[in-house]
């Protein structure tokens, strides 16, 4: 049982479900967000069809996870289980984790290496491209009437459903849509730039995984990282130890469509010079008297050609690229009904890292993940938000910081969230 | 699952009994402290240059080094305790640790290696009590002035999909 259902009934105490025709966005436009986009099953189903199964590129794997022929991993496109596999020719294939026969989710191991996939139920066998290779008793048993497959049964028409795949800088994206623009174009110049800083011409070394269920709507995670306003308020750790304060050099960069974003900041060399007394008063957590006992934790070892020490990228609809000082990772959002999402974190370094650099990344990893000083607070806040919208008769949130601007903006602005919802409303026709 | 350094070694029966007694007492005191919420004394259970890791079994089995929590040295333990107490925002909660199946793997001088199962129950305000983690401690203890301290603790949990987050120490 997922934790989102441990107390609140699936429909919530105040159901916001309604007739499809009455899902009308509030008259205020993007200055308001209606609660039902986070709670409605009807909206959720439409999102799965139009966004995750529609014309989007979805993150499914890092190439470093499947380096050799036959290497595979279980993954997801939206809520749909898929298998990502390295074929004999070195290409990457992605297909549904659903046997073409009766629908069995056949691949049960998180990762592994194989020469073929065999469905355990009736042993239909598929090659590394997802093509159907063999069916037991295809020609039936001698002497039995109407035994086996019909004579015109063609294996070629009964392979696994294959997805459109593109790898960019070692990152594997998949799409249910056939006609997709190249990933680089999908990301746009603005977002591609910081994406390349992390991935281009780098060989990754996987350090491990975290997985958690987050009892909040999947869009809230996309919003959270398009919301620089929360960073210096919720995350007192950042402020207390001078990693980011209001007044740091910060930018919230959006792509022209508004779907993707990069929250970028540069750690101030001397926090006290950035924070004047008025700014300090607004940040309750700001302290000048606290020091970590082990200061190695927050060291930044320069390794990137970038003006930013932190870039958090949201790639629509299911990917986060984290570069927080020297701790690197990607997060995959797996929607799990309107009130829940599963998050899979893959932490990595580079194959050129010394053992000491790996240890530095592991130490700094305490900032992120479901026990990270930043990560856990986001999970808590998003859970609280979901519980708030599920149980009250009030019906909308306010999105007015930064006025009516939409797109790239400053730290005390919700401009990037508005841009995301502009794009969302177009796709969803809401 | 095999964790390097935690293989069963031949141990003299009397030494094993003594070690088991000390390890069980250690667990009781450690859990009592955490369950009552005295997190600021948590670091007192560790040696200066300890290693403390919480990680999923899938990482341990694949030999992937990441830690959900990864602390090198008692100072990092102190910093985490400080952060949890003074800077972190999270809903109020109670934890209860249950430790059992203690196996003494090796005893050499002042060092004891042991393995124990743990269950971690969490209770949130107006919520049911749920099983947050089922896991195993792989411990290296150092006996100092008659008292055990953690030189290394690897908390390896089976409960791969964490219920939102893990805030308080295991």
Coordinates of C-alpha atoms in Angstrom, one line a residue:
Chain A
X1 CA 0.0 0.0 0.0
X2 CA 1.3 3.4 -0.9
X3 CA 1.6 5.9 1.9
X4 CA -0.7 8.4 0.2
X5 CA -3.6 6.1 0.9
X6 CA -2.7 5.2 4.5
X7 CA -5.0 7.9 6.0
X8 CA -6.9 9.8 3.3
X9 CA -9.5 7.9 1.4
X10 CA -8.5 7.7 -2.3
X11 CA -11.1 10.3 -3.2
X12 CA -10.1 12.6 -0.4
X13 CA -12.4 14.2 2.1
X14 CA -13.6 16.8 -0.3
X15 CA -13.6 15.3 -3.7
X16 CA -12.9 17.7 -6.5
X17 CA -14.0 15.3 -9.2
X18 CA -16.6 16.8 -11.6
X19 CA -18.2 16.4 -15.0
X20 CA -15.5 16.6 -17.7
X21 CA -17.2 19.7 -19.3
X22 CA -16.9 21.7 -16.1
X23 CA -13.1 21.5 -15.8
X24 CA -12.7 25.2 -16.7
X25 CA -9.5 27.0 -15.8
X26 CA -10.2 29.9 -13.4
X27 CA -10.9 33.3 -15.0
X28 CA -7.8 34.8 -13.5
X29 CA -5.7 32.7 -16.0
X30 CA -2.2 31.7 -14.9
X31 CA -2.4 33.8 -11.7
X32 CA -4.5 30.9 -10.3
X33 CA -4.1 27.1 -10.3
X34 CA -7.2 25.1 -9.8
X35 CA -6.9 22.3 -7.2
X36 CA -8.4 19.7 -9.6
X37 CA -5.3 19.5 -11.7
X38 CA -3.7 17.7 -8.8
X39 CA -6.6 15.5 -7.6
X40 CA -8.8 14.5 -10.5
X41 CA -8.6 11.0 -12.0
X42 CA -10.1 12.4 -15.3
X43 CA -7.3 15.0 -15.5
X44 CA -4.7 12.3 -14.7
X45 CA -5.9 10.0 -17.4
X46 CA -5.8 12.8 -19.9
X47 CA -2.3 13.7 -18.9
X48 CA -1.1 10.1 -19.4
X49 CA -2.6 10.1 -22.9
X50 CA -1.6 13.5 -24.0
X51 CA 1.7 14.1 -22.2
X52 CA 3.4 10.9 -21.2
X53 CA 2.1 8.7 -24.0
X54 CA 1.9 11.7 -26.3
X55 CA 4.4 13.9 -28.1
X56 CA 7.1 14.1 -25.4
X57 CA 10.5 12.7 -24.9
X58 CA 10.7 10.7 -21.6
X59 CA 14.0 10.0 -19.8
X60 CA 14.4 6.2 -19.4
X61 CA 18.0 5.4 -18.7
X62 CA 21.6 6.5 -18.7
X63 CA 23.7 4.7 -21.3
X64 CA 26.2 3.9 -18.6
X65 CA 23.6 1.7 -17.0
X66 CA 23.5 -0.6 -20.0
X67 CA 27.1 -0.5 -21.4
X68 CA 27.3 -4.0 -22.9
X69 CA 25.2 -6.0 -25.4
X70 CA 22.4 -7.7 -23.6
X71 CA 22.5 -5.3 -20.6
X72 CA 19.0 -4.2 -19.6
X73 CA 17.1 -2.3 -17.0
X74 CA 13.4 -1.9 -16.1
X75 CA 12.2 1.6 -16.5
X76 CA 9.0 3.6 -17.1
X77 CA 7.5 6.0 -19.6
X78 CA 4.9 7.8 -17.5
X79 CA 3.4 5.0 -15.4
X80 CA 4.0 2.4 -18.1
X81 CA 6.8 -0.2 -17.4
X82 CA 9.3 -0.5 -20.3
X83 CA 12.5 -2.4 -20.8
X84 CA 15.7 -0.6 -21.9
X85 CA 18.2 -2.8 -23.5
X86 CA 21.6 -2.6 -25.4
X87 CA 21.4 -4.6 -28.6
X88 CA 24.2 -6.6 -30.3
X89 CA 25.0 -3.7 -32.6
X90 CA 25.4 -1.3 -29.7
X91 CA 22.1 0.5 -30.2
X92 CA 19.6 1.1 -27.4
X93 CA 16.1 -0.4 -27.7
X94 CA 13.1 0.4 -25.6
X95 CA 9.9 -1.6 -25.6
X96 CA 6.9 -2.2 -23.4
X97 CA 7.4 -4.6 -20.5
X98 CA 4.2 -6.3 -21.6
X99 CA 4.1 -9.6 -23.4
X100 CA 2.4 -9.3 -26.8
X101 CA 0.4 -12.5 -26.0
X102 CA -1.6 -11.8 -22.9
X103 CA 0.0 -8.7 -21.4
X104 CA 2.3 -10.1 -18.7
X105 CA 4.9 -7.7 -17.3
X106 CA 7.6 -10.2 -18.0
X107 CA 10.8 -8.5 -17.0
X108 CA 11.0 -8.6 -13.2
X109 CA 14.7 -7.8 -12.4
X110 CA 15.7 -4.1 -12.0
X111 CA 18.8 -4.7 -14.1
X112 CA 20.7 -7.6 -15.7
X113 CA 22.2 -9.1 -18.8
X114 CA 20.5 -11.5 -21.2
X115 CA 20.4 -12.8 -24.7
X116 CA 16.6 -12.9 -25.0
X117 CA 13.5 -12.2 -23.0
X118 CA 11.2 -15.0 -22.1
X119 CA 7.7 -14.4 -20.8
X120 CA 7.3 -16.8 -17.8
X121 CA 3.6 -17.5 -18.4
X122 CA 3.7 -19.2 -21.8
X123 CA 7.4 -18.8 -22.8
X124 CA 6.9 -16.5 -25.7
X125 CA 10.5 -15.5 -26.5
X126 CA 11.7 -12.1 -27.8
X127 CA 15.1 -11.0 -29.0
X128 CA 17.0 -7.8 -27.9
X129 CA 15.0 -5.8 -30.4
X130 CA 11.7 -6.9 -28.9
X131 CA 10.9 -9.1 -32.0
X132 CA 9.0 -12.3 -31.4
X133 CA 11.3 -15.2 -31.9
X134 CA 9.4 -18.3 -30.7
X135 CA 6.1 -19.6 -29.5
X136 CA 5.9 -23.0 -27.8
X137 CA 3.7 -25.4 -29.7
X138 CA 3.2 -22.9 -32.5
X139 CA 2.1 -25.7 -34.9
X140 CA 0.1 -27.5 -32.2
X141 CA 0.1 -31.2 -31.3
X142 CA -0.3 -33.9 -33.8
X143 CA -3.8 -35.4 -33.9
X144 CA -5.4 -32.6 -32.0
X145 CA -8.0 -30.6 -33.9
X146 CA -7.6 -26.8 -34.1
X147 CA -4.2 -27.1 -32.4
X148 CA -1.6 -24.3 -32.4
X149 CA -1.6 -21.0 -34.1
X150 CA -3.5 -20.4 -37.3
X151 CA -1.4 -20.9 -40.4
X152 CA -1.3 -17.2 -41.2
X153 CA 0.1 -16.2 -37.8
X154 CA 3.1 -14.0 -38.5
X155 CA 5.6 -13.5 -35.7
X156 CA 6.6 -10.2 -37.2
X157 CA 3.2 -8.8 -36.4
X158 CA 3.3 -9.9 -32.7
X159 CA 6.5 -8.4 -31.3
X160 CA 6.7 -6.2 -28.2
X161 CA 5.5 -2.6 -28.7
X162 CA 8.6 -0.6 -29.5
X163 CA 9.1 2.9 -28.5
X164 CA 10.9 5.7 -30.4
X165 CA 14.4 6.1 -28.9
X166 CA 17.1 8.7 -29.0
X167 CA 20.3 9.0 -27.0
X168 CA 21.8 12.4 -26.4
X169 CA 25.2 12.8 -24.6
X170 CA 24.7 9.3 -23.0
X171 CA 21.1 10.0 -21.8
X172 CA 18.4 7.7 -23.2
X173 CA 15.0 9.2 -24.1
X174 CA 12.0 7.3 -25.3
X175 CA 8.6 8.3 -26.7
X176 CA 5.4 6.5 -27.6
X177 CA 5.0 9.1 -30.4
X178 CA 6.5 8.3 -33.8
X179 CA 7.0 11.8 -35.2
X180 CA 9.2 13.5 -32.7
X181 CA 11.7 16.3 -33.2
X182 CA 15.3 15.4 -32.2
X183 CA 15.9 15.6 -28.4
X184 CA 18.3 18.5 -28.7
X185 CA 15.5 20.5 -30.4
X186 CA 13.0 19.3 -27.9
X187 CA 15.1 20.6 -25.1
X188 CA 15.9 23.9 -26.8
X189 CA 19.1 25.9 -26.8
X190 CA 18.7 27.4 -23.3
X191 CA 18.2 24.0 -21.5
X192 CA 20.6 22.0 -23.7
X193 CA 23.5 24.3 -22.7
X194 CA 23.5 23.2 -19.0
X195 CA 22.5 19.7 -19.9
X196 CA 25.6 19.4 -22.0
X197 CA 27.7 20.8 -19.1
X198 CA 26.8 17.6 -17.1
X199 CA 26.8 15.0 -19.9
X200 CA 28.6 16.0 -23.1
X201 CA 31.9 14.1 -23.7
X202 CA 31.7 12.6 -20.2
X203 CA 31.7 8.9 -19.3
X204 CA 29.5 8.4 -16.3
X205 CA 30.2 6.1 -13.3
X206 CA 26.9 5.0 -11.6
X207 CA 27.1 5.4 -7.8
X208 CA 23.7 4.0 -7.0
X209 CA 20.0 4.5 -6.6
X210 CA 17.4 5.8 -4.2
X211 CA 13.6 5.2 -4.7
X212 CA 10.7 6.7 -2.9
X213 CA 7.0 7.1 -3.2
X214 CA 6.1 10.8 -2.8
X215 CA 2.4 11.2 -2.0
X216 CA 1.9 14.2 -4.2
X217 CA 0.9 14.9 -7.8
X218 CA 3.7 14.5 -10.3
X219 CA 3.5 18.1 -11.5
X220 CA 4.3 19.4 -8.1
X221 CA 7.9 18.1 -8.5
X222 CA 8.2 19.9 -11.8
X223 CA 6.9 23.0 -10.2
X224 CA 9.1 22.7 -7.2
X225 CA 12.2 23.1 -9.3
X226 CA 10.8 25.9 -11.3
X227 CA 10.2 27.7 -8.0
X228 CA 13.3 29.5 -6.8
X229 CA 11.2 31.4 -4.3
X230 CA 11.0 28.3 -2.0
X231 CA 14.7 27.6 -2.1
X232 CA 15.9 30.2 0.4
X233 CA 12.7 29.8 2.6
X234 CA 11.9 26.1 2.9
X235 CA 15.6 25.0 2.8
X236 CA 17.0 26.7 5.8
X237 CA 20.1 24.4 5.5
X238 CA 21.0 26.3 2.3
X239 CA 20.6 29.6 4.0
X240 CA 22.2 28.7 7.3
X241 CA 25.3 27.4 5.6
X242 CA 25.5 30.0 2.9
X243 CA 24.9 27.8 -0.1
X244 CA 22.2 29.9 -1.5
X245 CA 20.6 33.1 -0.1
X246 CA 18.3 35.7 -1.5
X247 CA 20.8 38.0 -3.1
X248 CA 23.0 35.3 -4.6
X249 CA 23.5 35.3 -8.3
X250 CA 20.5 33.2 -9.4
X251 CA 18.5 32.7 -12.5
X252 CA 15.4 30.7 -13.4
X253 CA 15.9 29.9 -17.0
X254 CA 12.9 28.6 -19.0
X255 CA 12.9 27.3 -22.6
X256 CA 10.6 29.1 -25.1
X257 CA 7.8 26.6 -24.7
X258 CA 7.9 26.9 -20.9
X259 CA 8.0 23.1 -20.4
X260 CA 11.6 22.8 -19.3
X261 CA 13.7 24.9 -16.9
X262 CA 17.1 25.4 -15.3
X263 CA 17.3 26.8 -11.8
X264 CA 20.8 28.1 -11.7
X265 CA 22.7 29.7 -8.9
X266 CA 26.2 30.6 -8.0
X267 CA 27.3 30.2 -4.4
X268 CA 28.5 33.5 -3.0
X269 CA 32.1 33.6 -2.0
X270 CA 31.2 35.6 1.1
X271 CA 27.6 35.3 2.2
X272 CA 27.8 38.3 4.6
X273 CA 28.6 40.6 1.6
X274 CA 25.5 39.5 -0.3
X275 CA 22.9 39.6 2.5
X276 CA 22.0 43.1 3.8
X277 CA 20.0 43.5 6.9
X278 CA 16.7 43.8 5.1
X279 CA 17.2 40.5 3.2
X280 CA 18.3 38.8 6.3
X281 CA 15.1 39.8 8.1
X282 CA 13.0 38.1 5.3
X283 CA 14.9 34.8 5.7
X284 CA 14.1 33.4 9.1
X285 CA 16.7 30.8 8.8
X286 CA 19.6 33.1 8.2
X287 CA 22.3 32.7 10.8
X288 CA 25.8 33.9 10.9
X289 CA 26.9 32.0 14.0
X290 CA 26.7 28.4 12.7
X291 CA 29.4 26.3 11.3
X292 CA 29.5 22.7 10.2
X293 CA 31.8 20.4 12.3
X294 CA 33.0 18.8 9.0
X295 CA 33.4 21.5 6.3
X296 CA 34.5 19.0 3.6
X297 CA 30.8 18.4 3.0
X298 CA 30.2 21.7 1.4
X299 CA 33.4 22.1 -0.5
X300 CA 33.1 22.8 -4.2
X301 CA 35.7 21.3 -6.4
X302 CA 35.6 23.2 -9.8
X303 CA 35.1 20.7 -12.6
X304 CA 32.7 22.4 -15.0
X305 CA 32.9 25.1 -17.6
X306 CA 29.9 27.0 -16.2
X307 CA 29.3 30.2 -14.3
X308 CA 26.9 28.3 -12.0
X309 CA 27.8 26.1 -9.0
X310 CA 24.3 24.7 -9.0
X311 CA 22.0 23.8 -11.9
X312 CA 18.7 22.0 -11.3
X313 CA 17.1 21.1 -14.6
X314 CA 13.5 20.1 -15.1
X315 CA 13.0 18.3 -18.4
X316 CA 9.3 17.8 -19.3
X317 CA 7.7 15.6 -18.3
X318 CA 9.6 13.2 -16.2
X319 CA 13.3 14.1 -15.7
X320 CA 15.4 16.2 -13.3
X321 CA 19.1 16.7 -13.8
X322 CA 20.8 17.6 -10.6
X323 CA 24.2 19.3 -10.4
X324 CA 24.4 20.6 -6.9
X325 CA 28.1 21.5 -6.3
X326 CA 29.8 18.2 -7.0
X327 CA 26.8 15.9 -6.3
X328 CA 25.3 14.7 -9.6
X329 CA 22.2 12.7 -10.4
X330 CA 19.1 12.3 -12.4
X331 CA 15.6 11.8 -11.0
X332 CA 12.8 10.0 -12.9
X333 CA 9.2 10.8 -12.1
X334 CA 6.8 7.9 -12.4
X335 CA 3.3 9.1 -12.0
X336 CA 1.2 6.9 -9.8
X337 CA -2.4 8.2 -9.9
X338 CA -3.2 11.8 -9.2
X339 CA -2.1 11.7 -5.6
X340 CA 1.2 10.0 -5.8
X341 CA 4.4 9.7 -7.7
X342 CA 7.3 7.3 -7.5
X343 CA 10.7 8.9 -7.8
X344 CA 13.8 7.0 -8.9
X345 CA 17.1 8.7 -8.3
X346 CA 20.3 7.6 -10.1
X347 CA 23.4 9.1 -8.6
X348 CA 26.6 9.2 -10.6
X349 CA 30.1 10.6 -11.0
X350 CA 32.6 10.4 -13.9
X351 CA 34.8 7.5 -14.8
X352 CA 37.8 9.8 -14.4
X353 CA 37.0 10.4 -10.7
X354 CA 39.8 9.5 -8.2
X355 CA 38.7 7.4 -5.2
X356 CA 38.8 10.6 -3.2
X357 CA 36.6 12.5 -5.7
X358 CA 34.1 9.6 -5.5
X359 CA 34.1 9.9 -1.7
X360 CA 33.6 13.6 -1.9
X361 CA 30.5 13.1 -4.1
X362 CA 29.2 10.5 -1.7
X363 CA 29.6 12.8 1.3
X364 CA 28.0 15.6 -0.6
X365 CA 25.2 13.3 -1.6
X366 CA 23.8 13.9 1.9
X367 CA 22.2 17.1 0.4
X368 CA 19.9 15.1 -1.9
X369 CA 17.7 12.1 -2.0
X370 CA 14.9 11.0 0.3
X371 CA 17.2 11.6 3.3
X372 CA 19.0 14.6 1.9
X373 CA 18.9 17.9 3.7
X374 CA 17.3 19.5 0.7
X375 CA 15.6 16.4 -0.8
X376 CA 13.6 15.4 2.3
X377 CA 12.2 18.9 2.8
X378 CA 10.8 19.0 -0.8
X379 CA 9.2 15.6 -0.3
X380 CA 7.6 16.8 3.0
X381 CA 6.4 20.1 1.5
X382 CA 4.9 18.5 -1.6
X383 CA 3.1 15.9 0.6
X384 CA 1.6 18.7 2.7
X385 CA 0.4 20.5 -0.4
X386 CA -1.3 17.4 -1.7
X387 CA -3.0 16.8 1.6
X388 CA -4.2 20.4 1.7
X389 CA -5.8 20.4 -1.7
X390 CA -7.4 17.0 -1.2
X391 CA -9.2 17.9 2.0
X392 CA -10.4 21.4 1.8
X393 CA -13.4 22.9 -0.1
X394 CA -11.2 25.9 -1.2
X395 CA -10.4 25.3 -4.8
X396 CA -7.3 27.2 -6.1
X397 CA -3.8 28.3 -5.4
X398 CA -2.3 31.7 -6.1
X399 CA 0.6 32.3 -8.6
X400 CA 1.2 36.0 -8.6
X401 CA 4.8 36.5 -7.7
X402 CA 6.6 38.3 -10.5
X403 CA 3.3 39.7 -11.9
X404 CA 2.2 38.3 -15.2
X405 CA 5.6 37.5 -16.6
X406 CA 5.9 34.0 -18.1
X407 CA 9.3 32.3 -18.7
X408 CA 12.8 33.1 -17.6
X409 CA 12.7 35.1 -14.3
X410 CA 14.4 36.0 -11.1
X411 CA 14.5 34.4 -7.7
X412 CA 11.3 35.9 -6.2
X413 CA 9.1 35.0 -9.1
X414 CA 6.7 32.3 -10.2
X415 CA 7.2 33.2 -13.8
X416 CA 8.6 29.7 -14.8
X417 CA 5.7 27.9 -13.2
X418 CA 3.3 30.1 -15.1
X419 CA 5.1 29.3 -18.4
X420 CA 4.9 25.6 -17.6
X421 CA 1.1 25.9 -17.1
X422 CA 0.7 27.9 -20.3
X423 CA 2.2 25.0 -22.2
X424 CA 0.3 22.5 -20.1
X425 CA -3.1 24.2 -20.8
X426 CA -2.4 24.1 -24.6
X427 CA -1.7 20.3 -24.6
X428 CA -4.5 19.5 -22.2
X429 CA -6.9 22.0 -23.8
X430 CA -7.9 23.4 -20.5
Chain B
X1 CA 23.9 -11.0 -0.2
X2 CA 27.5 -10.9 0.9
X3 CA 29.1 -7.8 2.4
X4 CA 32.9 -7.8 2.3
X5 CA 34.4 -8.0 5.8
X6 CA 31.2 -9.5 7.3
X7 CA 31.8 -13.2 6.7
X8 CA 31.3 -15.6 9.6
X9 CA 34.6 -16.4 11.2
X10 CA 35.3 -19.1 13.8
X11 CA 34.7 -17.5 17.2
X12 CA 35.4 -19.0 20.6
X13 CA 32.1 -19.8 22.3
X14 CA 32.8 -17.9 25.5
X15 CA 34.0 -14.8 23.6
X16 CA 31.0 -15.0 21.3
X17 CA 28.6 -15.1 24.4
X18 CA 30.3 -12.1 25.9
X19 CA 30.3 -10.2 22.6
X20 CA 26.6 -11.0 22.1
X21 CA 25.8 -9.6 25.5
X22 CA 27.7 -6.4 24.8
X23 CA 26.2 -6.0 21.3
X24 CA 22.6 -6.5 22.6
X25 CA 23.2 -3.9 25.3
X26 CA 24.6 -1.5 22.8
X27 CA 21.5 -1.9 20.5
X28 CA 19.2 -1.4 23.4
X29 CA 20.9 1.8 24.5
X30 CA 21.3 3.1 20.9
X31 CA 17.6 2.5 20.0
X32 CA 16.4 3.9 23.3
X33 CA 18.2 7.2 22.6
X34 CA 16.9 7.5 19.1
X35 CA 13.4 6.4 19.9
X36 CA 13.1 9.0 22.6
X37 CA 14.4 11.6 20.2
X38 CA 17.7 12.6 21.9
X39 CA 19.4 12.9 18.5
X40 CA 22.0 15.3 19.7
X41 CA 23.7 12.5 21.8
X42 CA 23.6 10.2 18.8
X43 CA 27.2 10.9 17.8
X44 CA 28.4 9.6 21.2
X45 CA 27.9 6.1 20.0
X46 CA 30.6 6.4 17.3
X47 CA 34.4 6.5 17.1
X48 CA 36.0 9.6 15.7
X49 CA 36.8 8.2 12.3
X50 CA 33.7 6.0 11.9
X51 CA 31.8 5.2 8.8
X52 CA 28.0 5.2 8.8
X53 CA 26.0 4.3 5.7
X54 CA 22.3 3.7 5.1
X55 CA 21.7 2.2 1.7
X56 CA 19.2 0.0 -0.2
X57 CA 19.9 -3.7 -0.6
X58 CA 19.8 -3.2 -4.4
X59 CA 22.9 -1.0 -4.1
X60 CA 24.7 -3.3 -1.7
X61 CA 24.1 -6.3 -3.9
X62 CA 25.4 -4.4 -7.0
X63 CA 28.4 -3.1 -5.1
X64 CA 27.3 0.5 -5.7
X65 CA 28.7 2.8 -3.0
X66 CA 26.0 5.4 -2.7
X67 CA 24.4 6.1 0.7
X68 CA 21.0 7.4 1.4
X69 CA 22.9 8.7 4.4
X70 CA 26.7 8.6 4.1
X71 CA 28.8 9.9 7.0
X72 CA 32.6 9.7 7.2
X73 CA 33.6 10.5 10.7
X74 CA 31.8 11.5 13.9
X75 CA 31.8 15.2 12.8
X76 CA 29.5 14.3 9.9
X77 CA 27.2 12.4 12.4
X78 CA 27.1 15.5 14.6
X79 CA 26.3 17.8 11.6
X80 CA 23.4 15.6 10.6
X81 CA 22.1 15.5 14.1
X82 CA 22.4 19.3 14.3
X83 CA 20.7 19.7 10.9
X84 CA 17.8 17.4 11.8
X85 CA 17.3 19.1 15.1
X86 CA 17.7 22.8 14.0
X87 CA 17.3 23.3 10.3
X88 CA 15.1 20.5 8.8
X89 CA 11.4 20.9 8.1
X90 CA 9.4 17.7 8.5
X91 CA 6.2 16.5 10.0
X92 CA 6.4 15.4 13.6
X93 CA 7.0 11.7 14.0
X94 CA 7.9 8.9 16.3
X95 CA 10.2 6.0 15.4
X96 CA 10.6 2.7 17.2
X97 CA 13.6 0.4 16.4
X98 CA 13.4 -3.3 16.9
X99 CA 16.7 -5.2 16.7
X100 CA 17.0 -9.0 16.7
X101 CA 18.8 -12.0 15.3
X102 CA 22.2 -10.8 16.5
X103 CA 25.0 -12.9 14.9
X104 CA 28.6 -12.4 16.2
X105 CA 30.7 -12.8 13.0
X106 CA 34.2 -12.2 14.4
X107 CA 36.0 -11.1 17.6
X108 CA 39.6 -9.9 17.4
X109 CA 41.1 -8.0 20.3
X110 CA 38.9 -5.0 20.9
X111 CA 37.0 -5.4 17.7
X112 CA 33.7 -7.2 17.2
X113 CA 31.9 -7.7 13.9
X114 CA 28.2 -8.4 14.1
X115 CA 25.1 -8.6 12.0
X116 CA 21.6 -7.9 13.3
X117 CA 18.1 -7.5 11.7
X118 CA 16.2 -4.4 12.3
X119 CA 12.6 -3.1 11.9
X120 CA 11.8 0.5 12.0
X121 CA 8.3 1.6 12.7
X122 CA 7.1 5.1 12.1
X123 CA 4.1 6.9 13.5
X124 CA 3.0 10.2 12.0
X125 CA 0.5 12.6 13.6
X126 CA -3.1 11.3 12.9
X127 CA -1.5 8.4 10.9
X128 CA -1.3 4.7 11.5
X129 CA 2.0 3.1 12.6
X130 CA 3.7 1.8 9.5
X131 CA 6.8 -0.3 8.8
X132 CA 9.3 2.2 7.5
X133 CA 12.1 -0.2 7.0
X134 CA 13.1 -3.8 7.3
X135 CA 16.8 -4.1 7.2
X136 CA 20.1 -5.4 8.5
X137 CA 22.9 -3.8 10.4
X138 CA 26.4 -4.8 9.5
X139 CA 28.4 -3.5 12.4
X140 CA 32.1 -3.2 13.4
X141 CA 32.3 -2.3 17.1
X142 CA 35.4 -1.1 19.0
X143 CA 35.6 -1.7 22.7
X144 CA 36.9 1.4 24.5
X145 CA 37.1 1.6 28.3
X146 CA 34.7 -1.3 28.5
X147 CA 32.1 0.3 26.2
X148 CA 31.3 -0.5 22.6
X149 CA 31.5 2.3 20.0
X150 CA 30.6 2.0 16.3
X151 CA 33.6 2.0 14.0
X152 CA 31.4 1.1 11.0
X153 CA 27.7 0.6 10.6
X154 CA 26.1 -0.3 7.3
X155 CA 22.3 -0.2 7.5
X156 CA 21.1 -2.1 4.5
X157 CA 17.3 -2.0 4.0
X158 CA 15.1 -4.3 2.0
X159 CA 12.3 -1.8 1.9
X160 CA 13.5 -0.4 -1.4
X161 CA 10.7 2.1 -2.0
X162 CA 10.9 4.5 0.8
X163 CA 7.6 6.0 2.1
X164 CA 8.4 9.6 1.1
X165 CA 11.5 10.2 3.1
X166 CA 13.7 9.0 5.9
X167 CA 14.4 11.8 8.3
X168 CA 15.6 10.4 11.6
X169 CA 18.6 8.1 11.9
X170 CA 18.4 4.3 11.6

